[in-house]
Short mmCIF file of C-alpha atoms in Angstrom, two decimals:
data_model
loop_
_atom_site.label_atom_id
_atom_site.label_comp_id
_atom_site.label_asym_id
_atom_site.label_seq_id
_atom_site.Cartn_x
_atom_site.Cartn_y
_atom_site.Cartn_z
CA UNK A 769 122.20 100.89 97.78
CA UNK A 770 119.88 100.16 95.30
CA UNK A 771 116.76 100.89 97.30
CA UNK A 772 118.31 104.24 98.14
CA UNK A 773 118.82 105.25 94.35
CA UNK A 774 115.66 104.01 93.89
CA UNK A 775 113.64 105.88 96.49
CA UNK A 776 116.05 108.78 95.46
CA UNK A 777 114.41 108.75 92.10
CA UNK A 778 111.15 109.05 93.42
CA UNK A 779 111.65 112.08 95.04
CA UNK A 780 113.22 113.75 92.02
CA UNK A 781 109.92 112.08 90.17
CA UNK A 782 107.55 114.03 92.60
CA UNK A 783 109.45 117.10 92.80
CA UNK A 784 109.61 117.19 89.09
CA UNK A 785 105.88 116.76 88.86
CA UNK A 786 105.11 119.60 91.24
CA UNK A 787 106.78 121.58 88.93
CA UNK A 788 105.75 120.55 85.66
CA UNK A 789 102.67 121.08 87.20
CA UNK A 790 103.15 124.29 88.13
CA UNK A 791 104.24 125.14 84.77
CA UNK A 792 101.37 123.40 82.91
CA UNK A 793 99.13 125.92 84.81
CA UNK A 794 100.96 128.68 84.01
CA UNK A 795 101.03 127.23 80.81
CA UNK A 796 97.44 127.08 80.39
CA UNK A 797 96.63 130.41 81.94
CA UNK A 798 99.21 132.39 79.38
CA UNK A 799 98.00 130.79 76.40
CA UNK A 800 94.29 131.79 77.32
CA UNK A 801 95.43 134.84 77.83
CA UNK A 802 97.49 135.33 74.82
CA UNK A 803 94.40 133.84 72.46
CA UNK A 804 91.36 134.76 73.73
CA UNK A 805 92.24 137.87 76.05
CA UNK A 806 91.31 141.48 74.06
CA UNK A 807 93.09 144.46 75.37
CA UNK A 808 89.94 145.82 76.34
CA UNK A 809 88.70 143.75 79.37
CA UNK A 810 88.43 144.45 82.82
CA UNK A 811 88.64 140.56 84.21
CA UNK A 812 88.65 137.21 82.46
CA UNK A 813 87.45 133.89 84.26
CA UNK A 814 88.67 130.74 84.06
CA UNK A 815 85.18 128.89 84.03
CA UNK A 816 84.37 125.99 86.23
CA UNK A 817 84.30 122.85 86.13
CA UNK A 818 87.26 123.35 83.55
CA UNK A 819 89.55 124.85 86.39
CA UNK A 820 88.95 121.98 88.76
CA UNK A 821 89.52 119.57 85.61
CA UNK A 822 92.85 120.73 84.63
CA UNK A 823 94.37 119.02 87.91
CA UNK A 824 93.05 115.94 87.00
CA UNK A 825 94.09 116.37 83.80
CA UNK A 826 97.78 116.78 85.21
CA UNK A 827 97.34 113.97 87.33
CA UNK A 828 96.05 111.68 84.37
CA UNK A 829 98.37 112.56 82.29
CA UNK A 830 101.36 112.23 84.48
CA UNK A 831 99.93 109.09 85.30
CA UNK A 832 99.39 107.82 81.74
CA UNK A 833 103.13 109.09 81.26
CA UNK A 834 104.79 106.90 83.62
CA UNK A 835 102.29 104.00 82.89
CA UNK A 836 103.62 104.01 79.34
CA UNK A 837 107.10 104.98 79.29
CA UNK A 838 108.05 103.57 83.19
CA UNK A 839 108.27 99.61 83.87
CA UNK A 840 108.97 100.18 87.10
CA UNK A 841 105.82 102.26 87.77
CA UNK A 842 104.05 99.30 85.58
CA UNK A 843 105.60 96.92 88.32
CA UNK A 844 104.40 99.16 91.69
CA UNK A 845 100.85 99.10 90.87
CA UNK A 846 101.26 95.14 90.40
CA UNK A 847 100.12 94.40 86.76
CA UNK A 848 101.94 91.24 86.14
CA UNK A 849 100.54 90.82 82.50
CA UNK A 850 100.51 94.97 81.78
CA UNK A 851 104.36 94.57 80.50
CA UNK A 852 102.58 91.59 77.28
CA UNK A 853 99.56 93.94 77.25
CA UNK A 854 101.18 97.33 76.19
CA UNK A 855 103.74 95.58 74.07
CA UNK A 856 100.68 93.71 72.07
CA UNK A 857 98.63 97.21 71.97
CA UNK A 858 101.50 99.81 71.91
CA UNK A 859 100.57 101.41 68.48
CA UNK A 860 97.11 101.79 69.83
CA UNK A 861 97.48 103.01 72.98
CA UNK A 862 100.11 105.16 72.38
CA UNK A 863 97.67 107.59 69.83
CA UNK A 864 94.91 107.12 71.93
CA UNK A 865 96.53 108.50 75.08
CA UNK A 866 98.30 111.43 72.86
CA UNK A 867 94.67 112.00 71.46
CA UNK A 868 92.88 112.36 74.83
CA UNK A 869 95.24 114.58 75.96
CA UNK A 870 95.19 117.02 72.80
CA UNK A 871 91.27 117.52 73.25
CA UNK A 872 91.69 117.33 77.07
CA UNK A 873 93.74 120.39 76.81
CA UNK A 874 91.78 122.38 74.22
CA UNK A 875 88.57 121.22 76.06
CA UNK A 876 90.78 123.27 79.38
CA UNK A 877 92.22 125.92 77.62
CA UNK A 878 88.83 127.01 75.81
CA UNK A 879 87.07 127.66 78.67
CA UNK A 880 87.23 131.25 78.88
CA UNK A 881 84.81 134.08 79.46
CA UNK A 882 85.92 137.49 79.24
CA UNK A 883 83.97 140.81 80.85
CA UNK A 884 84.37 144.08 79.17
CA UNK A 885 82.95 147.89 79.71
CA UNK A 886 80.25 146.70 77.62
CA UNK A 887 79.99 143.55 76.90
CA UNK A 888 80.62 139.51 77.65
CA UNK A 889 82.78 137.22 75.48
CA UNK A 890 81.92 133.51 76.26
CA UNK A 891 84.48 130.75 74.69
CA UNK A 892 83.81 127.37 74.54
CA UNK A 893 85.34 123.65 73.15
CA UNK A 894 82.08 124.32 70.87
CA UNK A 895 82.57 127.31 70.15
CA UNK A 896 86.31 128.32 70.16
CA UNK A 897 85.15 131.89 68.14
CA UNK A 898 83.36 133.04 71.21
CA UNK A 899 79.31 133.99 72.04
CA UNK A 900 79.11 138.08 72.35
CA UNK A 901 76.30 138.89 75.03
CA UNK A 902 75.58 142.85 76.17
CA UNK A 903 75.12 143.26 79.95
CA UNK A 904 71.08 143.70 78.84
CA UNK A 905 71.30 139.78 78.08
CA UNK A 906 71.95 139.09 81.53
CA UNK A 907 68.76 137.46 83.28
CA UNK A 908 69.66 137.11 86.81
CA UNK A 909 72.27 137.48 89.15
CA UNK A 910 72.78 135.12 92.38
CA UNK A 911 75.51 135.55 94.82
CA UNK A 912 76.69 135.11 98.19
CA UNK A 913 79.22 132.86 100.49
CA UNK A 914 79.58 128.99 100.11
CA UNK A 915 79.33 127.03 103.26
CA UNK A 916 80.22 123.78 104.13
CA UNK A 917 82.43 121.92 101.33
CA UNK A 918 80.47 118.28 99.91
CA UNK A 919 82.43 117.72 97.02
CA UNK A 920 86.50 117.68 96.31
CA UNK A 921 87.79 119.48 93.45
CA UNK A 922 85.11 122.59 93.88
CA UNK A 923 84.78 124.68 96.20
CA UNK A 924 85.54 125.71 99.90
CA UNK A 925 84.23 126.77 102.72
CA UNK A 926 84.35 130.86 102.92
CA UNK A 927 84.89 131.12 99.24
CA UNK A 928 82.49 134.05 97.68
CA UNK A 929 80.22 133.48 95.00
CA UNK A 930 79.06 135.64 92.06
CA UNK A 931 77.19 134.07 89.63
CA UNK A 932 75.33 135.84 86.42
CA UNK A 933 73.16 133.92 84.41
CA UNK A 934 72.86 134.63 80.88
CA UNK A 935 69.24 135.00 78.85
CA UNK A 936 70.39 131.24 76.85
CA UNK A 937 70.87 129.20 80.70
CA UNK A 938 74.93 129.98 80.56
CA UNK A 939 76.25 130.51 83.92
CA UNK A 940 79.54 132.38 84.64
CA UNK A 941 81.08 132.60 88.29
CA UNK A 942 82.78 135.78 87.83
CA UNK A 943 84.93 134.91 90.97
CA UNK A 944 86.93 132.29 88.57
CA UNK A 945 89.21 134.55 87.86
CA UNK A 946 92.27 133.97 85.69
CA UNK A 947 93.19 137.73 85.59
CA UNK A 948 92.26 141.09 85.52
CA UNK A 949 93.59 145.00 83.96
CA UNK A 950 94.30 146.52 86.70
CA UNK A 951 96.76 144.14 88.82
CA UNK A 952 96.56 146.29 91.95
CA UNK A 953 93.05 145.99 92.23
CA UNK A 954 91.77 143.00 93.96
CA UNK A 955 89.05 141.00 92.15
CA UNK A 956 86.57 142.01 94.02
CA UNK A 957 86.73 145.74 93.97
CA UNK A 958 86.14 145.04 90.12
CA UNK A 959 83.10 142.98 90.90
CA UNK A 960 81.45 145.74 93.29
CA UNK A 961 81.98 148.27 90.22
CA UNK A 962 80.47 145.75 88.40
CA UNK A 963 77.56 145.39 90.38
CA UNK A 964 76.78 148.14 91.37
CA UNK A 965 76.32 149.05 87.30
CA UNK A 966 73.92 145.64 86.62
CA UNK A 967 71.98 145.96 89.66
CA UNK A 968 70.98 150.15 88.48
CA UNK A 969 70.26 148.23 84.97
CA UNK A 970 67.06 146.60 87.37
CA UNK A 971 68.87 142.84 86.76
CA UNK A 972 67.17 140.26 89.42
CA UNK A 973 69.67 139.65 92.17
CA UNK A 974 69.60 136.98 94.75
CA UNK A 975 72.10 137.37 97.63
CA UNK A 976 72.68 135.69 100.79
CA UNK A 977 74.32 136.66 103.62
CA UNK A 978 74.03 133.03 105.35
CA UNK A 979 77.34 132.23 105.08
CA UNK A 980 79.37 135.64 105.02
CA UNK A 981 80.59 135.07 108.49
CA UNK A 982 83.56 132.26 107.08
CA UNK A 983 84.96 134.57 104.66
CA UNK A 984 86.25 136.92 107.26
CA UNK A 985 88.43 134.03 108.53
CA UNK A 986 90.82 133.87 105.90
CA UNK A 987 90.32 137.43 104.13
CA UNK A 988 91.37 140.42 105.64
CA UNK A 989 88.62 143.13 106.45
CA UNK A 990 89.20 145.55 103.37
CA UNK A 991 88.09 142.69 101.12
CA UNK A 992 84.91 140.95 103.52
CA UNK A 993 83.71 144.89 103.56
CA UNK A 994 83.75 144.76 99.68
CA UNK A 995 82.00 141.49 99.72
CA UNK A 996 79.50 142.75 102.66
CA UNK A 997 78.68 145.77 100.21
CA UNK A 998 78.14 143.44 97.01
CA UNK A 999 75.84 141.49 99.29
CA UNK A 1000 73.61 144.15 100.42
CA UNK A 1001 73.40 145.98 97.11
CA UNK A 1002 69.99 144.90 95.88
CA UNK A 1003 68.61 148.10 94.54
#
């Protein structure tokens, strides 16, 4: 009976995760939006590696949570002395891990860039007032269809690319994107607009067409036509 109410818990520990994790992101996402977010955008991106982070974040954190505040999670991964350990350094490690979470989350929830008619708004843990760029500071463009995944946590196979690089090195992926105006417009019908007005502004574009074929297996055609056209617009 009591492994039953034991495993029992367990479950209701995961489930509750999933959803506390669910509603961290959403969390995350509103709060960006809310702060950094003008009325006057057309899309705002949720810049990479800082989306890939927040999961780890979650997982970290949950982690840290149970590790601290669960003896029974001490006891599963098998630290026989952790139980004399946290009790010795509680008032340290109890700041610590409330620390590293605080400037985890700003470090997540400042990584914002936001395109307008006119301009680009890039936000940063260094600086949370935001960099202004005009479309003329953008030095190059490079876009296209990633192949074959190497690395977890970034990106997969199919998933299209557009990447502007800024006159100071920055580099945005405007497919990262946390939202957009017009919520009946698909991402990249913004991006085509978008393109179509850099690429008339004489901005160097490099696209590939390598990998465009994996797209069209999990997009449906009104979308891989959008991305064909972005591809093939180079003057």
């Amino acid at each position: 009976m009591k492994k039953i109410k034991i495993i029992f818990l367990y479950i209701l520990s995961l489930i509750a995760i999933v959803v506390l994790t669910i509603g961290i992101f959403i969390l995350i996402v509103t709060v960006q939006e809310k702060i950094f977010v003008p009325e006057e955008y057309l899309l705002w991106i949720f810049k990479y590696p800082a989306s890939r982070i927040m999961f780890v974040y979650e997982l970290y954190f949950f982690a840290g949570f149970f590790y601290i505040f669960h003896k029974e999670f001490r006891r599963m991964l098998g630290e026989v002395s952790s139980k004399d350990f946290f009790k010795k350094h509680r008032k340290q490690i109890i700041p610590i891990f409330l620390t590293l979470n605080v400037a985890l989350f700003y470090i997540i929830v400042s990584s914002v860039t936001v395109i307008t008619n006119n301009k680009i708004i890039d936000y940063s843990f260094l600086s949370p007032q935001g960099r202004e760029y005009s479309y003329n500071d953008i030095a190059s463009i490079n876009t296209g269809v990633y192949g074959k995944k190497r690395f977890p946590f970034t990106h997969s196979k199919g998933d299209f690319f557009y990447i502007i690089e800024l006159k100071d090195g920055s580099k945005i992926d405007l497919t990262e994107v946390g939202g957009f105006k017009n919520e009946e417009e698909h991402e990249v019908f913004i991006i085509e607009k978008l393109d179509s007005k850099l690429v008339k502004m004489n901005i160097p574009k490099v696209s590939s067409m390598e990998n465009f074929k994996y797209s069209t297996e999990h997009l449906d055609k009104i979308y891989t036509d959008k991305i064909r056209n972005i591809l093939e617009n180079t003057n």
